[in-house]
Coordinates of C-alpha atoms and ligand atoms in Angstrom, one line a residue:
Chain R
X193 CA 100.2 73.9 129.4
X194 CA 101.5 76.6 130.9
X195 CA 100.6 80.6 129.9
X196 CA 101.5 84.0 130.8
X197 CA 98.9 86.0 131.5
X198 CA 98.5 89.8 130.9
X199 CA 94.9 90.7 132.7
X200 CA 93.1 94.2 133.1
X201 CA 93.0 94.9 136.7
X202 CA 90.6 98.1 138.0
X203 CA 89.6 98.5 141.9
X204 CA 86.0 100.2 140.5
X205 CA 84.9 102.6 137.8
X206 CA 86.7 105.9 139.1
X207 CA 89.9 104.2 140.0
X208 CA 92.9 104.0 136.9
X209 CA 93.1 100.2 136.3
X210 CA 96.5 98.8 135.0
X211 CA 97.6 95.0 133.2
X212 CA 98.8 92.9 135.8
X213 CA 101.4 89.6 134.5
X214 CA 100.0 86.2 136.1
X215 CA 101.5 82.6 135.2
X216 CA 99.4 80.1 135.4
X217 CA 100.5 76.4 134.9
X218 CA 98.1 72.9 134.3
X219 CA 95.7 74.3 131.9
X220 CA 94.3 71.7 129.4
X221 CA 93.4 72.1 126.4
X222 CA 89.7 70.8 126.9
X223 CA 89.3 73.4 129.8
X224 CA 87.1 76.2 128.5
X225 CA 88.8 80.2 128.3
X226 CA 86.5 80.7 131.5
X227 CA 87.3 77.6 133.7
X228 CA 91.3 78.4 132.8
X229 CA 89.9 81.8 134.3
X230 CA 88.6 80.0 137.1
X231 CA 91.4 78.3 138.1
X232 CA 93.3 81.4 138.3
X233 CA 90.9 82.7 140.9
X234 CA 91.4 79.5 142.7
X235 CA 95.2 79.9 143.2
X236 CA 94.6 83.9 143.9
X237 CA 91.9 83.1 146.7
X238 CA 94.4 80.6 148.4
X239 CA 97.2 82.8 148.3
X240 CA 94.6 85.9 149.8
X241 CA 94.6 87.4 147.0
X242 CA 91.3 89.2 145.2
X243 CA 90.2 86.9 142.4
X244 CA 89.5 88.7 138.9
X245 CA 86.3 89.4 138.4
X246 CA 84.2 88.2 135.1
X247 CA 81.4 88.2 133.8
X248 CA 79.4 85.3 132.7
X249 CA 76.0 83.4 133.6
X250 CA 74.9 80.6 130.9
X251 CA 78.1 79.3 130.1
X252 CA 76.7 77.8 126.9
X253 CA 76.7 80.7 124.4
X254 CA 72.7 81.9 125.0
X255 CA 73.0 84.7 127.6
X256 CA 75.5 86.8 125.8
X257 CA 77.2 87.7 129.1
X258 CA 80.5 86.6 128.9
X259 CA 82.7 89.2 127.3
X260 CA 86.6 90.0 127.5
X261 CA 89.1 90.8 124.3
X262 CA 91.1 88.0 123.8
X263 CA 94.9 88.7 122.5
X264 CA 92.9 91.8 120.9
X265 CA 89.4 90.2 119.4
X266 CA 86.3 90.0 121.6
X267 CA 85.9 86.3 122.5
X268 CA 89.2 85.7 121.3
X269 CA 90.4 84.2 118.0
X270 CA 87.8 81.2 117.4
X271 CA 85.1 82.0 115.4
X272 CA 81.2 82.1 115.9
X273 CA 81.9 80.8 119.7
X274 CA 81.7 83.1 122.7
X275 CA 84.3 83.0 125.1
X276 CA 82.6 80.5 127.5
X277 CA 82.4 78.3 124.4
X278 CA 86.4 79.5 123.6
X279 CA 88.4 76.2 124.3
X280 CA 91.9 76.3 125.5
X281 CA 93.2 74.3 122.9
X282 CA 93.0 77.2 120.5
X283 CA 96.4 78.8 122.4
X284 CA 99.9 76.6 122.7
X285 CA 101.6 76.1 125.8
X286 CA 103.8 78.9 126.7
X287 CA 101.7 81.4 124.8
X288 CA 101.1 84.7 126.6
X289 CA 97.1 86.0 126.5
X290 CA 96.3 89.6 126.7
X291 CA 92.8 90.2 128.6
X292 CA 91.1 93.1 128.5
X293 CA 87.4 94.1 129.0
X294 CA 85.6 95.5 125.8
X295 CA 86.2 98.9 125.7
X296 CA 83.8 101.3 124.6
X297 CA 82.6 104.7 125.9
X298 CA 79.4 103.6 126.5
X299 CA 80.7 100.4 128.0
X300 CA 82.2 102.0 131.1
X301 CA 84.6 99.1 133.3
X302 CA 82.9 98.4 136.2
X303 CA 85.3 96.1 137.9
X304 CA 88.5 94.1 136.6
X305 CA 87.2 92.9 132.9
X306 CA 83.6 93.4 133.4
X307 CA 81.7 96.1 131.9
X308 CA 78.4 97.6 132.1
X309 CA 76.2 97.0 128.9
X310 CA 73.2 98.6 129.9
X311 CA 73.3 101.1 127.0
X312 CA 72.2 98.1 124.8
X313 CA 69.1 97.6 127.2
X314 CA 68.0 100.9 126.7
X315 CA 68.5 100.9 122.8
X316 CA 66.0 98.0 123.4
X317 CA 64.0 99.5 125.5
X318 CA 63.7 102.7 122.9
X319 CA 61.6 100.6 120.1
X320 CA 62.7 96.6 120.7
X321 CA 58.9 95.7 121.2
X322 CA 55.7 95.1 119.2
X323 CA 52.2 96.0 120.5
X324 CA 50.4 92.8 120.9
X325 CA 46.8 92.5 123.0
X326 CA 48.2 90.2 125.9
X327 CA 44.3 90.5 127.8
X328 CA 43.5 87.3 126.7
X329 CA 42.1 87.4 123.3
X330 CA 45.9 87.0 121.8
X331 CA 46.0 85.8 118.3
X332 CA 47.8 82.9 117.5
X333 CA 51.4 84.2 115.6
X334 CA 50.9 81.7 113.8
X335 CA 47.6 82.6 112.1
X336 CA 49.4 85.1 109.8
X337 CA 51.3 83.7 106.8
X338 CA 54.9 84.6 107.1
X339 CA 57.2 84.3 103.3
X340 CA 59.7 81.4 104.6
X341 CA 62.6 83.8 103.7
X342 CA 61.6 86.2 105.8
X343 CA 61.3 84.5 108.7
X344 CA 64.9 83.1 108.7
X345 CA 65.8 86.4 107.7
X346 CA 63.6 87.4 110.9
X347 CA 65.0 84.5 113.2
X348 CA 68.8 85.1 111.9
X349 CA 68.2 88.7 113.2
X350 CA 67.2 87.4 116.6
X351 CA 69.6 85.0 117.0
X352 CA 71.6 88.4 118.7
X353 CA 72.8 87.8 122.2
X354 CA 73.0 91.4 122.6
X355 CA 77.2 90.9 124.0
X356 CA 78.6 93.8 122.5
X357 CA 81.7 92.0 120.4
X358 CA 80.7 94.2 118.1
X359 CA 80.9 97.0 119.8
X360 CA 84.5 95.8 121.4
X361 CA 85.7 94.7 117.9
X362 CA 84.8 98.1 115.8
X363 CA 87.6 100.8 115.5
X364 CA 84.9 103.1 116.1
X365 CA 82.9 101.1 119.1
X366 CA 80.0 101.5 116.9
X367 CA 76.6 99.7 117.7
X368 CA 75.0 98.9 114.1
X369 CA 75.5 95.5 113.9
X370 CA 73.7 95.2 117.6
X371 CA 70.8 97.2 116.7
X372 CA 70.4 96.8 113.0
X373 CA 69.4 93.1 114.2
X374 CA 67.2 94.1 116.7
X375 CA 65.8 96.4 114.0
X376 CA 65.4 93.6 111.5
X377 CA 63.5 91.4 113.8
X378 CA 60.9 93.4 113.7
X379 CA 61.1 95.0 110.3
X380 CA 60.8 91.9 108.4
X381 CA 57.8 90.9 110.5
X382 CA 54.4 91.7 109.7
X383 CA 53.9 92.0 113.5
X384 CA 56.8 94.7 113.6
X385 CA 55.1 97.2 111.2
X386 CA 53.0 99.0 113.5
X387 CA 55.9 100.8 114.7
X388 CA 58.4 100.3 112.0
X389 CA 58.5 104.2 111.3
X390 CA 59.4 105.1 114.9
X391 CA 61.0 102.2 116.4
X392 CA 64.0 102.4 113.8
X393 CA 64.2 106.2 114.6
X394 CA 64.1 105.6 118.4
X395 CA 66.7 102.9 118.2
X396 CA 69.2 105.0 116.6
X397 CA 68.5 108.0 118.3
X398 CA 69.3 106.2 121.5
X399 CA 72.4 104.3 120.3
X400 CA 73.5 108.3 119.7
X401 CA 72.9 109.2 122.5
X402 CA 74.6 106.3 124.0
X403 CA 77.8 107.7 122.3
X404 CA 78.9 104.6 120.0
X405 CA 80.5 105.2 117.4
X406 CA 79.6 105.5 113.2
X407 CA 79.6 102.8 110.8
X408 CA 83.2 102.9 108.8
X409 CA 81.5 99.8 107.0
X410 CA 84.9 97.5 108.2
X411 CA 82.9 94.1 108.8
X412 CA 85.0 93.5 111.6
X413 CA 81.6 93.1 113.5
X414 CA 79.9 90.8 111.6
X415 CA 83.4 88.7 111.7
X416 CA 83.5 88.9 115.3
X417 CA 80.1 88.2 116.0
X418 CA 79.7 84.4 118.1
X419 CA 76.0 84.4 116.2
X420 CA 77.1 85.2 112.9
X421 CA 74.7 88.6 112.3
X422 CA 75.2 89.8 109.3
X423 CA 76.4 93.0 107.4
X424 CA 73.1 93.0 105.6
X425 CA 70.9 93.3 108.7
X426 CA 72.5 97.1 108.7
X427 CA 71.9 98.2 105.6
X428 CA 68.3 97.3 106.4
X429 CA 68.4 99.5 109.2
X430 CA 69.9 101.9 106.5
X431 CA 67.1 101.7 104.4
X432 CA 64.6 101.7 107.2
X433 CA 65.9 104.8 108.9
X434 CA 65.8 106.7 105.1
X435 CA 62.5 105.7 104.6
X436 CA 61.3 106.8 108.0
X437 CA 63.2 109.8 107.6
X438 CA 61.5 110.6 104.3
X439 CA 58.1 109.8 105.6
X440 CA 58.7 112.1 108.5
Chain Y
X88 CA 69.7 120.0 110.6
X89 CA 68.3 117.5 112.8
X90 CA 69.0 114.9 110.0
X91 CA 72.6 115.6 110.2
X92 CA 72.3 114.9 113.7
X93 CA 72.2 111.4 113.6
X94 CA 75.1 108.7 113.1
X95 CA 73.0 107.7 110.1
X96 CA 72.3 110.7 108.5
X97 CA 75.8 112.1 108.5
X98 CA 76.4 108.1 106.8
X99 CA 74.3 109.0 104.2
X100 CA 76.2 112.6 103.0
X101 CA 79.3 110.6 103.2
X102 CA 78.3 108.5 100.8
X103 CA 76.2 110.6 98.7
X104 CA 79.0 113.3 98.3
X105 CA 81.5 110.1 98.0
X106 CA 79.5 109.1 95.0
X107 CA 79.0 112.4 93.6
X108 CA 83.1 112.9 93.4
X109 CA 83.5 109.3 92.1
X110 CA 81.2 110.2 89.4
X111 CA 83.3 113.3 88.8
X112 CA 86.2 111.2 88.3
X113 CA 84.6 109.7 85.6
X114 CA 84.3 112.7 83.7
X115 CA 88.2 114.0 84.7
X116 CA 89.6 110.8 83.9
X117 CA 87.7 110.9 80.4
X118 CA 89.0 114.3 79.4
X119 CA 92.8 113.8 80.7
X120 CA 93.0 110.6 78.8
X121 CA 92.9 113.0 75.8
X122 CA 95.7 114.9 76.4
X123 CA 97.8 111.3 76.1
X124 CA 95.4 110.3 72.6
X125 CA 94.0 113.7 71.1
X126 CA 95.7 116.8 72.1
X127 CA 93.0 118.7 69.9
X128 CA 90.4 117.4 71.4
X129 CA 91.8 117.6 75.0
X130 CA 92.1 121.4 74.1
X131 CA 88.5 121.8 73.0
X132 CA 87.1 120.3 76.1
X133 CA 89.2 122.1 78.4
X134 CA 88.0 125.5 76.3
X135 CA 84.4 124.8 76.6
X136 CA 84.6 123.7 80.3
X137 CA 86.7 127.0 81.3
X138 CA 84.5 129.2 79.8
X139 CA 80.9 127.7 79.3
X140 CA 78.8 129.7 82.2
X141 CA 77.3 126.8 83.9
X142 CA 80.4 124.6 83.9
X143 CA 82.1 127.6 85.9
X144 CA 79.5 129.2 88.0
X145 CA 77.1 126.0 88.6
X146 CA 78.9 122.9 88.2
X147 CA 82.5 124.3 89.8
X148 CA 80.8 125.7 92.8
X149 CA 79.0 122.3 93.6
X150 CA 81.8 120.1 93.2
X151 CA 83.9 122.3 95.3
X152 CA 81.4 122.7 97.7
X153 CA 81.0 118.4 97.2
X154 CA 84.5 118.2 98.4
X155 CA 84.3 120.3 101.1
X156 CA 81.4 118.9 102.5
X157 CA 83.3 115.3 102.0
X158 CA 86.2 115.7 104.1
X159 CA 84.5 117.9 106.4
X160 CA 81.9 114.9 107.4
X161 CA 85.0 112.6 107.3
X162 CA 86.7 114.5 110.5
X163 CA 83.5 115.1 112.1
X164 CA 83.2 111.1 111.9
X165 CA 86.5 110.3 112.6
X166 CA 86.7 112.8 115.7
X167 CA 83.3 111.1 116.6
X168 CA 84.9 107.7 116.7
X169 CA 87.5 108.3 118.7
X170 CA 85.5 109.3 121.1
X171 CA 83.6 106.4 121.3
X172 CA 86.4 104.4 122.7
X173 CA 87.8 106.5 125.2
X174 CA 90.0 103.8 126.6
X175 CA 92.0 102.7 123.7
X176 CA 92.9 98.9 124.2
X177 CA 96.3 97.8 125.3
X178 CA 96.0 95.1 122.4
X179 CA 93.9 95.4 119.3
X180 CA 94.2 93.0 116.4
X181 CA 92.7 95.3 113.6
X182 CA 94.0 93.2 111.2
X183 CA 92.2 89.7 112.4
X184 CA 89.0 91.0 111.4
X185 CA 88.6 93.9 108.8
X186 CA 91.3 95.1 106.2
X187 CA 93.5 98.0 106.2
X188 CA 92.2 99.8 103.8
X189 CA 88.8 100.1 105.6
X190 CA 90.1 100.9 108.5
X191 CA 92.7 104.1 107.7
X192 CA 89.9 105.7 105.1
X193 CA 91.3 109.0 107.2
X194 CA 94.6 108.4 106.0
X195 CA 94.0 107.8 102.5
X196 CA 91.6 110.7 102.6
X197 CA 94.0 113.0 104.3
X198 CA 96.8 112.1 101.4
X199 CA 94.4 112.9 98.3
X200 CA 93.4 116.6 100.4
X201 CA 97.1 117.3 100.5
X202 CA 97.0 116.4 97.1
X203 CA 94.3 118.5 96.4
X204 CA 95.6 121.1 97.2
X205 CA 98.8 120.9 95.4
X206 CA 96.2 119.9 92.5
X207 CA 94.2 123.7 92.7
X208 CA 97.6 125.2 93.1
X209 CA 98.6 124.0 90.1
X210 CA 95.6 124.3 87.7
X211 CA 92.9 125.6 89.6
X212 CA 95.1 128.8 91.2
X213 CA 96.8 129.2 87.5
X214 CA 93.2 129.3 85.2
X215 CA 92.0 131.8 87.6
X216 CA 94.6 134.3 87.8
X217 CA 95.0 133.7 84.2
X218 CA 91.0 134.6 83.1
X219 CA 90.0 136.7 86.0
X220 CA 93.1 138.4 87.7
X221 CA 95.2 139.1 84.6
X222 CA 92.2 139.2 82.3
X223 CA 94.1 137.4 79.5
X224 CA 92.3 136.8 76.2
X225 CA 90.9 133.8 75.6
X226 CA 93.4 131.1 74.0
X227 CA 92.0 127.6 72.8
X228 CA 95.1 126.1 72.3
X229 CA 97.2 126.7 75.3
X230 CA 96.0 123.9 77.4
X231 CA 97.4 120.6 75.9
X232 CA 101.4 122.3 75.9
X233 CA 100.6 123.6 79.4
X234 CA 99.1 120.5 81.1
X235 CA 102.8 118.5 79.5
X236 CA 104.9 121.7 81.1
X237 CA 103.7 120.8 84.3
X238 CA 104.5 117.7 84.3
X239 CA 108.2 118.3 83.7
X240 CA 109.6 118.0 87.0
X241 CA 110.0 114.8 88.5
X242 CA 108.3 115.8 91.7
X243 CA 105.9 116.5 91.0
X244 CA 105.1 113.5 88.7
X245 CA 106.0 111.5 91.8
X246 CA 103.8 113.4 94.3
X247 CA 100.8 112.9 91.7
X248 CA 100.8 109.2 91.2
X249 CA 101.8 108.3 95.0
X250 CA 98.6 110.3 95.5
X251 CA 96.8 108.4 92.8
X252 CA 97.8 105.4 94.7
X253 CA 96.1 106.4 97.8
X254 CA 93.1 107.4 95.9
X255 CA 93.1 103.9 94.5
X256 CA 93.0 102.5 98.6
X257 CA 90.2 105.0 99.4
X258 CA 88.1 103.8 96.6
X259 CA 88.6 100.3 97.5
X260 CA 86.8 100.4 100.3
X261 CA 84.8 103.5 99.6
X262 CA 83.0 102.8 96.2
X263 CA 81.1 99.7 97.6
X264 CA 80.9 100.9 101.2
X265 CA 79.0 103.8 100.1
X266 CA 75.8 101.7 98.4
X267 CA 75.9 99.5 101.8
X268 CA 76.2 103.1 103.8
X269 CA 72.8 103.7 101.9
X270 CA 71.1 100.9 102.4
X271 CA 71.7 99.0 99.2
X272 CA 72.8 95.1 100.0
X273 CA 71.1 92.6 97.9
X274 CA 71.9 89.5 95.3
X275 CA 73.7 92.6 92.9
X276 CA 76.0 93.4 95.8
X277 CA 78.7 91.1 95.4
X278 CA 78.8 91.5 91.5
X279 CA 78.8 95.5 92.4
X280 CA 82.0 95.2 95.2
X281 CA 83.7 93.2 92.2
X282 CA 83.3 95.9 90.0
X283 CA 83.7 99.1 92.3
X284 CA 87.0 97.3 92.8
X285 CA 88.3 96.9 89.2
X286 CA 87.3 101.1 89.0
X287 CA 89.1 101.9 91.6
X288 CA 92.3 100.1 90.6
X289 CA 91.6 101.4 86.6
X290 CA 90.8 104.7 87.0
X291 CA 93.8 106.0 89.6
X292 CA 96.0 103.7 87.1
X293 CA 94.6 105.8 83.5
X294 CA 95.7 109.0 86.0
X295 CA 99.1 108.0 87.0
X296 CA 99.3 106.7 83.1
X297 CA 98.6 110.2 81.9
X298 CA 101.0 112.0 84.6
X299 CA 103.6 109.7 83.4
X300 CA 103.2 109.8 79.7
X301 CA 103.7 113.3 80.2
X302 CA 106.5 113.4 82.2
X303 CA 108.6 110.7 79.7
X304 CA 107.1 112.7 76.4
X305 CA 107.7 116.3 77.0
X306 CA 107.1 118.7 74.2
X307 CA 110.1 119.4 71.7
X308 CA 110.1 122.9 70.1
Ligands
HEM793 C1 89.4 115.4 100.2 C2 89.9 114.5 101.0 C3 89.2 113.3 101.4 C4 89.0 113.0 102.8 C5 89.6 113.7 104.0 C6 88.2 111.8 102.8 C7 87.8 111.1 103.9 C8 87.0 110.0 103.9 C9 86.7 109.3 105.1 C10 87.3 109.5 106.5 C11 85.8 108.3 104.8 C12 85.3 107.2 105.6 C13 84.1 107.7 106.4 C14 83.5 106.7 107.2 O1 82.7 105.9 106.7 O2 83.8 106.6 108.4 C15 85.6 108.4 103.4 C16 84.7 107.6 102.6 C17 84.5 107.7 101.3 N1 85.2 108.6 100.4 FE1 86.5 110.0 100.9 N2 87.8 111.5 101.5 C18 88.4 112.4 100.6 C19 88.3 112.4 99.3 C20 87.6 111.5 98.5 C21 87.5 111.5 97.0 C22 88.3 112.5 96.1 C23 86.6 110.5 96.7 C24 86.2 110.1 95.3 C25 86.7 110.4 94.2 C26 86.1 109.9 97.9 C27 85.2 108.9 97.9 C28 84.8 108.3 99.1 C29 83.8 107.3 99.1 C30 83.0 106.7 98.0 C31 83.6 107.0 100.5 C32 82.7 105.9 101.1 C33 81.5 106.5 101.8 C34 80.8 105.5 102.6 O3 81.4 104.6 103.2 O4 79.6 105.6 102.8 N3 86.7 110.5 99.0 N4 86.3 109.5 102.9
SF4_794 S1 75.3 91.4 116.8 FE1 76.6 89.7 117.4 S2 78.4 90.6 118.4 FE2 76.8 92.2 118.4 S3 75.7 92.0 120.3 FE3 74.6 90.7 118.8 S4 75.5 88.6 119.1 FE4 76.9 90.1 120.1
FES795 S1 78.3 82.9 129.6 FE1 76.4 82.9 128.5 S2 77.1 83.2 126.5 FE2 79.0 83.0 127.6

């Protein structure tokens, strides 16, 4: 099929980017949104031109590096699949795709469509962690009884990629649905209560100060998440920040 | 202070305040519907709640302080969130993913303050220059035939039900959104959303009911 291509071009960072028209003709529908993406590149590097840049790595929907807003939804308009995992059949030949990198404050464009997402590493980094004794007496996990529900609960919550298509969907660029699951983890872990009280307060005190946006309570998140997190996982992080809060 | 500080804090006074005027509503929409079903009665109530002590100088205050404190949290947010994205997309499909309600709460919010304050204009304004600036005596019957007056014109009858109409989208989202803003999503949460939902299409409806009945039964002398 052939499609028209509208794609975010920006040198670097400090330089005004614009949407550049490309046409590009023999995609098939079993090609996957980043090999169509490829191919382009291809025909740009034989006519000298500079290929887009992307990001990606697993191309299997682990890593959670892939990224770009698809005709206006992160990943594009499939659901639960990441844009690596995006097939081309999902667009008709002739169809023109907008492509854009997620755009977010705290997401600054780094080059063409990719972004830097290291404001969700430091969220992490601010209370993501559980203090375990790793000097070789570590208890086996398994030794403590874990309520079944919980630990799906627990290993829905994990299932985040941390790739910010919540972020890119939200009107407001808001971060809950990243690190309410990355709150909920833990919180639903007896491993993770140690430091329940702070690491909810450090989380969200660094998603502020990472300058995403409030919760308008939309759901477009949790729609246009590839891994499915759910709404609920944030109004645990709700709850969890209160009762930190209230315990001081 | 520091609470406020935080996204989640200033979540939680949205919804808290939200809640506080949706319970309010409850009791407006009670009284008003007795104007259309008991004019006696509608005059008592507004008697004793113009000039019992702690409905004017406890319970007035807080709700107007309520509202205040309402909208003023929903700019802070909204100017918040549009800071967040500071490169707007050239394509955003809003639509595929959240509805439009949820998404223009700002709108809907900024409709029912202009409405507000054509509301205190008309009733608020009037009962104070009435009790306090020309210090007329107390009169338990003059609210039922006043409340019908005012809605004489068609303009404002018009004004007052679009508005109701807007407060019927804001509660749509609003009502449920505030339990999940605090924290509360469980097993009763679907049931709840059902119900906030029915509320906020019943009660806007009983208000534009009781603007209209009075605009199509005006008083004959
Ligand atoms: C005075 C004008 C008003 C303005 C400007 C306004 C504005 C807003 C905004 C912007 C939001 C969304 C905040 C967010 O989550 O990002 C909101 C939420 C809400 N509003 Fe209003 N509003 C107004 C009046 C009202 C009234 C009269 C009621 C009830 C009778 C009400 C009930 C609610 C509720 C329940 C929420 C949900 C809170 C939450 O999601 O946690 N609002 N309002
Ligand atoms: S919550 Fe979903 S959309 Fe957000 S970062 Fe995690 S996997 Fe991506
Ligand atoms: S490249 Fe790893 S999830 Fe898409």
């Amino acid at each position: 099929m052939k499609l028209y291509l509208k794609i975010w071009r920006q040198k670097d960072a400090s330089t005004p980017g614009k949407i550049v028209d490309y046409t590009l003709d023999g995609v098939e529908g079993d090609m996957s949104f980043l090999e169509m993406l490829d191919i382009l590149n291809e025909e740009l590097v034989s006519k000298g031109e500079e290929p887009v840049e992307f990001d990606h790595d697993c191309r299997e929907g682990i890593c959670g590096t892939c990224s770009l807003q698809i005709n206006g939804e992160p990943h594009g308009p499939d659901r639960l699949v990441t844009t690596c995992q995006l097939h081309m059949r999902k667009f008709n030949d002739g169809d023109t795709i907008v492509i854009e990198p997620f755009r977010a404050t705290a997401f600054p464009v780094i080059k063409d469509l990719i972004v830097d997402r290291s404001a969700f590493d430091r969220i992490q980094q601010a209370g993501g962690y559980i203090s375990v004794n790793t000097s070789g007496n570590t208890i086996d996990a398994n030794s403590i009884p874990i309520n079944k529900h919980a630990a799906d609960e627990a290993m829905d919550a994990a299932t985040c990629i941390g790739c910010g298509a919540c972020v890119a969907a939200c009107k407001n660029a808001s971060a809950m649905l990243f690190t309410s699951a990355k709150v909920s983890q833990f919180a639903l872990l007896p491993q993770g209560q140690v430091e329940a009280t702070e690491r909810v307060q450090n989380m969200v005190r660094q998603m502020d100060l990472e300058g995403f946006g409030n919760c308008t309570n939309t759901g477009a998140c949790e729609v246009e998440c590839p891994k499915g997190i759910s709404l609920t996982n944030i109004a645990r992080m709700n709850r969890e920040y209160l009762s930190a809060t209230l315990k001081g | 202070m520091s609470l406020i500080k935080s996204s989640l804090a200033r979540k939680y006074v949205m919804a808290l305040s939200g809640l506080f005027l949706v319970t309010f509503l409850i009791l407006h929409v009670t009284i008003n519907l007795a104007s259309v079903f008991s004019p006696d009665f509608f005059n008592e109530a507004s008697h004793f709640m113009g000039y019992n002590p702690i409905v004017q100088f406890l319970m007035q205050p807080i709700l107007i302080a309520g509202v205040i404190v309402h909208f003023v949290m929903g700019f802070v947010l909204e100017i918040q969130n549009k800071k967040a994205r500071n490169v707007g997309y050239v394509k955003y499909k809003g639509s595929a993913n959240a509805p439009w309600v949820s998404r223009n709460m700002i709108y809907s919010g900024l409709v029912i303050l202009a409405f507000l304050a054509l509301h205190f204009y008309d009733f608020w304004i009037h009962e104070m220059a009435y009790k306090y600036v020309e210090a007329n005596p107390e009169d338990p019957t003059r609210y039922y035939h006043e409340t019908v007056e005012k809605f004489a014109p068609f303009w404002r009858t018009i004004l007052y039900v679009v508005s109701f109409v807007l407060l019927s989208l804001h509660l749509w989202h609003g009502f449920a959104s505030s339990f999940q803003s605090m924290g509360a999503n469980n097993k009763y949460t679907v049931g709840f959303t059902k119900f906030a939902k029915i509320f906020a299409v019943v009660v806007p409806l009983a208000f534009a009911f009781i603007a209209l009945y009075h605009h199509l039964n005006p008083i004959t002398h």
